[in-house]
Short mmCIF file of C-alpha atoms and ligand atoms in Angstrom, two decimals:
data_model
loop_
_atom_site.label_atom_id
_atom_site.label_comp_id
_atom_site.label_asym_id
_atom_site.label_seq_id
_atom_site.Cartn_x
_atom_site.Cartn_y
_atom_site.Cartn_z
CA UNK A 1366 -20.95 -37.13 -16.76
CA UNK A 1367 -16.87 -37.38 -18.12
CA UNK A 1368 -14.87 -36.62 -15.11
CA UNK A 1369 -12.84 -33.04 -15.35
CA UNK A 1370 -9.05 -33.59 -14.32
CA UNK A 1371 -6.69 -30.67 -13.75
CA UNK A 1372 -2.96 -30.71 -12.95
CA UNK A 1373 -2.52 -28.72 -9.97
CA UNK A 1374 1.71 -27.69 -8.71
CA UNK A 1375 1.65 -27.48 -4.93
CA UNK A 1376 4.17 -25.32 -3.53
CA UNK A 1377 3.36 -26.00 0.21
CA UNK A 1378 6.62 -24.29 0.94
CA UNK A 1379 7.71 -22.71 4.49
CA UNK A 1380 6.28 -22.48 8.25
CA UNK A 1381 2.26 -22.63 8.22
CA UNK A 1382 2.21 -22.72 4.42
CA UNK A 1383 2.10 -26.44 4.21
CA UNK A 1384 -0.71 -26.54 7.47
CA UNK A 1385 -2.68 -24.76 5.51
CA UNK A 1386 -2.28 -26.21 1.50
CA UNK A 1387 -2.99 -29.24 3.87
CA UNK A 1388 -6.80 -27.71 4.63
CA UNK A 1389 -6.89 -26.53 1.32
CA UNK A 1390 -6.14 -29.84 -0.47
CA UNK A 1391 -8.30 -31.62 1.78
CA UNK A 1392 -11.15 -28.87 0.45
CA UNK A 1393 -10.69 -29.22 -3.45
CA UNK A 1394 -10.81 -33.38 -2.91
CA UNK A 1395 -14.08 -32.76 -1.65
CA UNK A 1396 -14.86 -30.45 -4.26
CA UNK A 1397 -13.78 -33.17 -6.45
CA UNK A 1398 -15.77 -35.64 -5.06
CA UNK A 1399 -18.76 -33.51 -5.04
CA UNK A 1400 -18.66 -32.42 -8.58
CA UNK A 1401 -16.78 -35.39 -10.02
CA UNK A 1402 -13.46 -33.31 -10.91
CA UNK A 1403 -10.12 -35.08 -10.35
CA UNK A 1404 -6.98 -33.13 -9.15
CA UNK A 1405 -3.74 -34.74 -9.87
CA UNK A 1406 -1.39 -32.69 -7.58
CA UNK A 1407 2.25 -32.79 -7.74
CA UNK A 1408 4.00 -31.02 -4.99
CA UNK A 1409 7.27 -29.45 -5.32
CA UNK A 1410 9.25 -29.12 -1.71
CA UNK A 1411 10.67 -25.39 -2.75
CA UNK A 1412 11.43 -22.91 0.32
CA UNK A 1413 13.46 -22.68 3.34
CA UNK A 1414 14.55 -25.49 4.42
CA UNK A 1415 15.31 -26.63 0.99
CA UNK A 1416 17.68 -23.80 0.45
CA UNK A 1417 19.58 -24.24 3.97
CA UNK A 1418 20.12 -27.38 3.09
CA UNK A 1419 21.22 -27.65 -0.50
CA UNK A 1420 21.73 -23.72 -1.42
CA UNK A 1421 19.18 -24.07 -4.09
CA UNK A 1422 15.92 -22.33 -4.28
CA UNK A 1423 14.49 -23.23 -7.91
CA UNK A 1424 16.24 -26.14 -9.17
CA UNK A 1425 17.42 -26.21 -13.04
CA UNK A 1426 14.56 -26.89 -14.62
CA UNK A 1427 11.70 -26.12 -11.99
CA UNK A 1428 10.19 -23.28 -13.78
CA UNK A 1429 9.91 -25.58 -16.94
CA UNK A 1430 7.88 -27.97 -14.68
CA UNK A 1431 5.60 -25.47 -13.76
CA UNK A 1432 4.58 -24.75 -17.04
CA UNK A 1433 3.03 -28.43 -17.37
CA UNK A 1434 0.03 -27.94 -15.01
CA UNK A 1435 -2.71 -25.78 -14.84
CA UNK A 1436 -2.34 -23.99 -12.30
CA UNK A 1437 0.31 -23.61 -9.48
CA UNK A 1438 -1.64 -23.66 -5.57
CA UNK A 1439 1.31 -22.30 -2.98
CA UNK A 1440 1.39 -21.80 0.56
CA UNK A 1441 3.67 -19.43 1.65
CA UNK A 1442 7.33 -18.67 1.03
CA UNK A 1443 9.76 -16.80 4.00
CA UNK A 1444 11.93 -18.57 6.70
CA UNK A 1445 13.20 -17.18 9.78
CA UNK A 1446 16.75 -17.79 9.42
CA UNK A 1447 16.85 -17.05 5.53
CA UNK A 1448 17.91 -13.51 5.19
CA UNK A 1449 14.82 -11.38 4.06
CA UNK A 1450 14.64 -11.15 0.01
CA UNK A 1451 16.47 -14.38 -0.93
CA UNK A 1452 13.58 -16.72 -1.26
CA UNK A 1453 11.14 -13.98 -2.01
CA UNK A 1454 13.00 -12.98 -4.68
CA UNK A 1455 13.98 -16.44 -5.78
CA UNK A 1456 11.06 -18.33 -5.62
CA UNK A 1457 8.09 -16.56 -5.35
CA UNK A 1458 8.99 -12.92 -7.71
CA UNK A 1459 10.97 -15.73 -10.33
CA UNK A 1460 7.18 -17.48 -10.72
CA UNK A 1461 5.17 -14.01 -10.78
CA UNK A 1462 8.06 -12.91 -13.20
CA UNK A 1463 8.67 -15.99 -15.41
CA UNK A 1464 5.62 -17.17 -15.81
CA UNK A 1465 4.12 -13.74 -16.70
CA UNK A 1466 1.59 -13.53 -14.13
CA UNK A 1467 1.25 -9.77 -14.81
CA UNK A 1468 -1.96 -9.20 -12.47
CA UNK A 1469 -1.94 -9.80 -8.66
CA UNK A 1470 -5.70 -10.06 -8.33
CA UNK A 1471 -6.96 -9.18 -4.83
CA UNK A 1472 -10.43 -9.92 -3.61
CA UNK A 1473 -11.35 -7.62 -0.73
CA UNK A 1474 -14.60 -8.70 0.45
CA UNK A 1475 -15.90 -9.30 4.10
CA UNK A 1476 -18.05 -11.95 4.21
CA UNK A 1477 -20.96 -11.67 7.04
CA UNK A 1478 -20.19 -12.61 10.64
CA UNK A 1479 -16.62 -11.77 9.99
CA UNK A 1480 -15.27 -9.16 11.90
CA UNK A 1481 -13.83 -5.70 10.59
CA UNK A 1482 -11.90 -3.12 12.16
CA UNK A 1483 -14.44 -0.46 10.92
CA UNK A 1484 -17.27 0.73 13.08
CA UNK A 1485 -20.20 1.07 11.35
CA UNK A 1486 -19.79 -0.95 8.04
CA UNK A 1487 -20.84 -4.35 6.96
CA UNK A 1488 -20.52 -6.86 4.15
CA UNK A 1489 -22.44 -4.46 1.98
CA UNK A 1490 -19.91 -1.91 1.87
CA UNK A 1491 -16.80 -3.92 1.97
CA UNK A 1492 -16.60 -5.65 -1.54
CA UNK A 1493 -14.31 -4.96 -3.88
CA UNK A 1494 -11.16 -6.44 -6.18
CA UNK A 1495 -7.12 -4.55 -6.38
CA UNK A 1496 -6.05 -5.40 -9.85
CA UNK A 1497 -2.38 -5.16 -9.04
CA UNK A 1498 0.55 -5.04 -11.38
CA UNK A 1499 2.33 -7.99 -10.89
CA UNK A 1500 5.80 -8.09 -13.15
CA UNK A 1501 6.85 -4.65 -13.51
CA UNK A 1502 7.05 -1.07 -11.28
CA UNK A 1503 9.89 -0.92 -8.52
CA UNK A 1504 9.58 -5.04 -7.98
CA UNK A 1505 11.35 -5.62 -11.80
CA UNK A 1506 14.66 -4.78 -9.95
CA UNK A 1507 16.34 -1.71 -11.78
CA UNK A 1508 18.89 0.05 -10.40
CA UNK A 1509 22.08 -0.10 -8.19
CA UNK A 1510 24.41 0.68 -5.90
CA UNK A 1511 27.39 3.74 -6.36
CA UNK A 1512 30.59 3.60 -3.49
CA UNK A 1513 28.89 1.01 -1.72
CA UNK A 1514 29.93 1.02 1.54
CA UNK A 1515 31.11 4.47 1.80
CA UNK A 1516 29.53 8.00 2.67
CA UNK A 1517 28.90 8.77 0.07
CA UNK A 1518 26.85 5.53 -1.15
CA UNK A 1519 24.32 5.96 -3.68
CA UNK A 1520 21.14 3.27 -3.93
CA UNK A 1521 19.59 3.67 -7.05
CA UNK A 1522 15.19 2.07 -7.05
CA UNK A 1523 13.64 2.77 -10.30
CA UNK A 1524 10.37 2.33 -11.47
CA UNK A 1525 9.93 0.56 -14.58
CA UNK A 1526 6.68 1.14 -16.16
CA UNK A 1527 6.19 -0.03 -19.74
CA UNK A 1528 3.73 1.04 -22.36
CA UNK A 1529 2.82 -2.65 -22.93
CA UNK A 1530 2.64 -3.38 -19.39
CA UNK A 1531 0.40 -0.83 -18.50
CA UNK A 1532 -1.62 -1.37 -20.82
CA UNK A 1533 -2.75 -4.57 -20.37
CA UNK A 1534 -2.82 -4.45 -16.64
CA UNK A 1535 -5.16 -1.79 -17.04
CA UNK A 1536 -7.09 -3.29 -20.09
CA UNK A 1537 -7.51 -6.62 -17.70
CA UNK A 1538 -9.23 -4.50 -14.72
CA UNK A 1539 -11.90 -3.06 -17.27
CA UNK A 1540 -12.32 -6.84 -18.75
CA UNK A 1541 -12.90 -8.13 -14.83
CA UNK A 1542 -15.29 -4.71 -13.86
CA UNK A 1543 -17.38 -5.78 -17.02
CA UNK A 1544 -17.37 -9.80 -16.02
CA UNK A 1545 -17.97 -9.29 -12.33
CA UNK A 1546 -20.85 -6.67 -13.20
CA UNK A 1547 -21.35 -4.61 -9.89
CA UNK A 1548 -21.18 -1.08 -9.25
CA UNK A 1549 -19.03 -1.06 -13.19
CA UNK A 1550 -16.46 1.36 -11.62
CA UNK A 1551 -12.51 1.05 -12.17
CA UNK A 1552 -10.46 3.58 -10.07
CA UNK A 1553 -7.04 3.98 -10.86
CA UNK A 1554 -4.95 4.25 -8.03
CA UNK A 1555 -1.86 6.29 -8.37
CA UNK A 1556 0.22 9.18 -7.59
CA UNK A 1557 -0.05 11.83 -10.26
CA UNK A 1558 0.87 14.82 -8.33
CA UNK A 1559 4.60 14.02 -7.74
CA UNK A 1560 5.33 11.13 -9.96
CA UNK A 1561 5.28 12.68 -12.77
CA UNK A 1562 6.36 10.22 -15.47
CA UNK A 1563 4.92 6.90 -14.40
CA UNK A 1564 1.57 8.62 -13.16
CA UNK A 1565 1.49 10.39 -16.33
CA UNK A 1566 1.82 6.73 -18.41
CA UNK A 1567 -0.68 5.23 -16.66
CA UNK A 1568 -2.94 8.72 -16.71
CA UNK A 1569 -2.84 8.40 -20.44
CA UNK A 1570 -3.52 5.09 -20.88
CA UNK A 1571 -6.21 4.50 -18.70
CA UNK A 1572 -8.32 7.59 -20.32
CA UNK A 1573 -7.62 5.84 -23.77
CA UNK A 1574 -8.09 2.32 -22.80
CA UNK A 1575 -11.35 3.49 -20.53
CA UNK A 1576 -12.38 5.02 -23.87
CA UNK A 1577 -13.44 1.51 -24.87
CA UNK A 1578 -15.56 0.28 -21.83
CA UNK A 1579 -18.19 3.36 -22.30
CA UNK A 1580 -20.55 1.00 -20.01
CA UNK A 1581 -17.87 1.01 -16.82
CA UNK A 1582 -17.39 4.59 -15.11
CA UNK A 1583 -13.88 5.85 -14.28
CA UNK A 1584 -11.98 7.34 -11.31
CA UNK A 1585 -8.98 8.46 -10.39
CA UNK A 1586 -7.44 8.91 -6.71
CA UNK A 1587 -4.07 9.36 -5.43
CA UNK A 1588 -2.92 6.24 -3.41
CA UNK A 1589 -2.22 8.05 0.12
CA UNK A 1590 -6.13 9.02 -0.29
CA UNK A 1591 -7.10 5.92 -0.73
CA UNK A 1592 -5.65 4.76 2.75
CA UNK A 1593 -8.69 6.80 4.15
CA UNK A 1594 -11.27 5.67 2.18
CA UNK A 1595 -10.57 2.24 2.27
CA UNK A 1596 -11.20 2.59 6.00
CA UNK A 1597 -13.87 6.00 5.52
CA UNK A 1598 -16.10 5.08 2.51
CA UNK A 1599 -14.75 1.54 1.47
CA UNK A 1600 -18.14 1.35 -0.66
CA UNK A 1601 -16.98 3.73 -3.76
CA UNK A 1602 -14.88 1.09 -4.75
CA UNK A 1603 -15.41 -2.17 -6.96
CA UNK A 1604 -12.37 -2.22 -9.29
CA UNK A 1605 -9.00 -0.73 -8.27
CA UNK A 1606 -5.98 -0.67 -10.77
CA UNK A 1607 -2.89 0.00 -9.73
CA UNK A 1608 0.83 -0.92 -9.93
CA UNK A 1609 3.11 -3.14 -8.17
CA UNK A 1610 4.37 -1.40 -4.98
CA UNK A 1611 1.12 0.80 -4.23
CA UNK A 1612 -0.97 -2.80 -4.87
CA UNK A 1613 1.59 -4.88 -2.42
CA UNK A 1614 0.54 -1.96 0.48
CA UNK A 1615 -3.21 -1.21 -0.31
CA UNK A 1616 -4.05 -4.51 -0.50
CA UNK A 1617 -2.59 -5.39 3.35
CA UNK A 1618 -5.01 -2.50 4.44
CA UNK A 1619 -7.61 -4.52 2.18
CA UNK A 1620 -6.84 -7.50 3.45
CA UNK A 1621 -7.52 -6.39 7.58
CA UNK A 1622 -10.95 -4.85 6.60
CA UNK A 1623 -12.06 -8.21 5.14
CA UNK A 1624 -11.22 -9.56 8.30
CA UNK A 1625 -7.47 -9.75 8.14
CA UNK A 1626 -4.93 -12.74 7.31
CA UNK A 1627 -7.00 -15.52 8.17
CA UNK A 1628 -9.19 -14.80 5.08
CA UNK A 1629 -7.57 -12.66 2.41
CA UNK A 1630 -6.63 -14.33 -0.64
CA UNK A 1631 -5.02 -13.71 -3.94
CA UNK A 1632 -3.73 -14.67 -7.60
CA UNK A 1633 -1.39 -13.99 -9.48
CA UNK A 1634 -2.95 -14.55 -13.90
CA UNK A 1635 -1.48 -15.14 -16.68
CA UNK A 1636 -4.75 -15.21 -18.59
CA UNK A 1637 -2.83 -16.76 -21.33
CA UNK A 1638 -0.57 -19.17 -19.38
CA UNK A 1639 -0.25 -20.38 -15.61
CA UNK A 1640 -1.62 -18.67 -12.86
CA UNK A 1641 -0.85 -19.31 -9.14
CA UNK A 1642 -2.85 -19.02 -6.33
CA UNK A 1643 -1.96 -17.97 -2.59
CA UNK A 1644 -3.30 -16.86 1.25
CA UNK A 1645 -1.57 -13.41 0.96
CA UNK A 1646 -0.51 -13.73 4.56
CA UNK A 1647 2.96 -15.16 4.46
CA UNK A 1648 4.80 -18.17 6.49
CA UNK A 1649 4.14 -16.90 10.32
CA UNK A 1650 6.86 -18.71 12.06
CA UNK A 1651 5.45 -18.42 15.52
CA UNK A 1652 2.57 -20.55 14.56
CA UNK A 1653 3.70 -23.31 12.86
CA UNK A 1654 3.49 -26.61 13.71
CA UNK A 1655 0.65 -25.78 16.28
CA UNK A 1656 -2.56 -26.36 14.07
CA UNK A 1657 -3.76 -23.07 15.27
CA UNK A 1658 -3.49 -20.75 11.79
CA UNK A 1659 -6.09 -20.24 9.93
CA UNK A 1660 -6.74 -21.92 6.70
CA UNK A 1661 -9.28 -20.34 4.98
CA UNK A 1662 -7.13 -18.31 3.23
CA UNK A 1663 -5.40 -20.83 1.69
CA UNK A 1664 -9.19 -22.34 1.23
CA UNK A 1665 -9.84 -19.40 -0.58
CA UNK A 1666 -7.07 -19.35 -2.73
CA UNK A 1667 -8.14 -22.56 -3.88
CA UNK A 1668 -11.44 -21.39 -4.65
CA UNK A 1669 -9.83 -18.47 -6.53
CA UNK A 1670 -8.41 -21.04 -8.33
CA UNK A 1671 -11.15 -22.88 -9.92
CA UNK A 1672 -13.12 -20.13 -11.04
CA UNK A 1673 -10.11 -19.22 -12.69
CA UNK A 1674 -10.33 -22.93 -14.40
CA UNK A 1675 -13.78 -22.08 -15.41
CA UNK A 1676 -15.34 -24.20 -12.13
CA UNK A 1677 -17.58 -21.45 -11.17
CA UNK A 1678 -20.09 -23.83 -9.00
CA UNK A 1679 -17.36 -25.27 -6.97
CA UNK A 1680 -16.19 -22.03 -6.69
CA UNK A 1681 -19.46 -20.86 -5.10
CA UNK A 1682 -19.66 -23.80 -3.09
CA UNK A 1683 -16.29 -23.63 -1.27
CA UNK A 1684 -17.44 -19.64 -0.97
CA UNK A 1685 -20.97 -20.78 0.61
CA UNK A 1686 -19.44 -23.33 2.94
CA UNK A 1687 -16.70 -20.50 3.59
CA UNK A 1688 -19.30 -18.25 4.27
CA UNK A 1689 -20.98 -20.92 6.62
CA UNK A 1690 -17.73 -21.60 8.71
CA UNK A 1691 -17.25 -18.18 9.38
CA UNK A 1692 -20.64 -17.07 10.57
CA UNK A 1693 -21.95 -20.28 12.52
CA UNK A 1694 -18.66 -21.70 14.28
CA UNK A 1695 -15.56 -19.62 14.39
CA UNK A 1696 -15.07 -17.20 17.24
CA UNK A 1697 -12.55 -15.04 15.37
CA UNK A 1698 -10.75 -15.35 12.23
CA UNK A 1699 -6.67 -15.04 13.89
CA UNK A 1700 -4.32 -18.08 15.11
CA UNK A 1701 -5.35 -19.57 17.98
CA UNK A 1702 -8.53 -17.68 18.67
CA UNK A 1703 -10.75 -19.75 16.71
CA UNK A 1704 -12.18 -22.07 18.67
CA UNK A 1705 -11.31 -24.38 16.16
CA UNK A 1706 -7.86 -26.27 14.94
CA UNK A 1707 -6.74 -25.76 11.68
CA UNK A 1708 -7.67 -28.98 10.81
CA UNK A 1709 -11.02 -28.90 12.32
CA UNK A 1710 -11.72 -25.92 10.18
CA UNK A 1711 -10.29 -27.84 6.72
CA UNK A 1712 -12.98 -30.54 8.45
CA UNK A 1713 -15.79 -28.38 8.43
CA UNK A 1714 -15.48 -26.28 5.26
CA UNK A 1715 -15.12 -29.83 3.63
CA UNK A 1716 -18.17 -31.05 5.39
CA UNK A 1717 -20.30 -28.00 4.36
CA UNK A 1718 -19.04 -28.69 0.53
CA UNK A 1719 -20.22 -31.93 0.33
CA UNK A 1720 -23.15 -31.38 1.87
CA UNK A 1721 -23.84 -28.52 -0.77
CA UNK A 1722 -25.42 -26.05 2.04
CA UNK A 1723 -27.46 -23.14 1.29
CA UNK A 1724 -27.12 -19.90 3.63
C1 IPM B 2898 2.78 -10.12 -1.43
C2 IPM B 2898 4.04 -10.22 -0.62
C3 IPM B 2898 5.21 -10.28 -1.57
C4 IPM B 2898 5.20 -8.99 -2.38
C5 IPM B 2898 6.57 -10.48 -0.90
C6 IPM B 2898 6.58 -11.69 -0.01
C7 IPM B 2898 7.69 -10.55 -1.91
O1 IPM B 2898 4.14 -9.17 0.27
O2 IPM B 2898 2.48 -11.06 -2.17
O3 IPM B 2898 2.09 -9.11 -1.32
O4 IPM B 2898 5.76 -7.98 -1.96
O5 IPM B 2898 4.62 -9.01 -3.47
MN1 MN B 2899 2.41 -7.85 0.26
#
């Protein structure tokens, strides 16, 4: 059999991100090994402690780089003595924004053995994907300041919500309902009642684009609503569209009922260019170093990222062996309370891969 290669960017970037690209590195060579796919990985040292020492976040040229691989794997960007918004906004909005990533996609599934906040439901019930806006809404950066600094300061947010951006955000969560072929429900998320002009946009659209998936039901709920149910009945849901800022929140509630920031993963698509793939849980500074986080995230992310390259059996077997980890050895999914060291749980996923096990 010809041996697959793929051209992987790692952005390992600050605190426990590179601890845990580590794991997930160490889970894809095994992959690779198992499957006979090569990964040529070229890392790129972008974050914190590149910007407090040189001032520079992206360097000239970086983004161009990018675009040569085919996908981008990163750990996490945010450092402690980097005022909040500087490196988010630099580095990891710049990627989302310039490479056109225009869906945040957002597994929320709990896999079994793992625990969840909510009494009473299982793996069964907790399974669903946020399709998230990902380049637009109040994260494209409109608006201002008036007499800054005075009383009578004014700070302008807007909303941007384009006709063009909606619309394929919203034609992309039908596509993925259709592909992943479960309960074939898309709920649009939103806020209709008092936001009158985006809600109304993305109202509109999603009756005419849902006009063409005739197969796949359709929902609508306002986002504070949704809060409950994710928690109340998480099993109406299968697809969820929304945009930018209500995805960034729902999806941390997501995230804890799969079992929190130990597991939840996500991607940000450009289903016509580079995508990038993260753990959605950020740099926690107070673990780093220790080999105590949790990798699977990051382990998931990877797998998230090669059934985006069309490598859906490796995909299933990193989620298999993920699967295995969590029920047979791990006392818990958060820091420290494993029972395992980061790098004994990069170990065993690894193991599990190669071994190809069945549950
Ligand atoms: C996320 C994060 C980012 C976001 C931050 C770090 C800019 O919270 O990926 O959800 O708000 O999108
Ligand atoms: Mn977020």
């Amino acid at each position: 059999m010809e041996e697959k290669a793929y051209k992987i960017a790692v952005i390992p970037g600050d605190g426990t991100g590179p601890e845990v690209i580590r794991e997930g590195i160490k889970v894809l060579e095994a992959v690779g090994r198992k499957f006979n796919i090569k990964f040529n990985f070229t890392f790129f040292d972008w974050g914190g402690e590149r910007y407090l020492k040189t001032g520079e976040t992206i360097p000239e040229g970086g983004i161009e780089e990018l675009k040569k691989h085919d996908a981008i794997y990163l750990g996490a960007i945010g450092h402690p003595q980097v005022k909040p918004g500087i490196l988010e906004k630099e580095i990891l909005l710049r990627i989302r924004f310039e490479l056109d990533q225009y869906i945040n996609l957002r597994p929320v599934k709990l896999y079994p053995g793992v625990w969840t906040p909510i009494k009473d439901k299982g793996p069964e019930d907790i399974d669903f994907v946020v399709v998230r806006e990902n380049t637009e809404g109040l994260y494209a950066g409109g608006g201002g300041f008036l007499r800054k600094g005075t009383p009578y300061e004014v700070a302008i947010q807007e909303s941007i919500n384009t006709r063009y951006g909606v619309e394929r955000c919203i034609r992309f969560a039908f596509e993925y309902c259709r592909k992943r072929n479960k309960k074939k429900k898309v709920t649009l998320v939103g806020k209709t009642n008092v936001l009158t002009y985006a809600w109304d946009l993305w109202y509109r659209v999603f009756e005419e684009v849902g006009k063409e998936y005739p197969d796949i039901e359709k929902d609508y709920a306002h986002v504070d609503a949704v809060c409950m149910w994710f928690i109340k009945n998480p099993e109406w849901f299968d697809v969820i569209v929304t945009d930018n800022m209500f995805g960034d929140i729902i999806t941390d509630l997501g995230a804890i009922i799969q079992g929190g920031m130990g597991i939840a993963a996500g991607g940000n698509i450009n289903p016509n260019g580079v995508s990038m793939f993260e753990p959605i849980g950020g740099s926690a500074p107070k673990y780093t170093g220790k080999n105590v986080i949790n990798p699977l995230a990051a382990i998931c992310a990877g797998m998230m990222m090669l059934e985006w390259l069309g490598e859906e059996s490796s995909a299933k077997a990193i989620e298999k062996a993920v699967i295995k980890v969590c029920r047979d050895h791990l006392k818990s999914l958060s820091a420290g309370k494993m029972g395992y060291t980061t790098s004994e749980v990069g170990d065993l996923v690894a193991k599990y891969v190669e071994e190809g096990v069945e549950l």
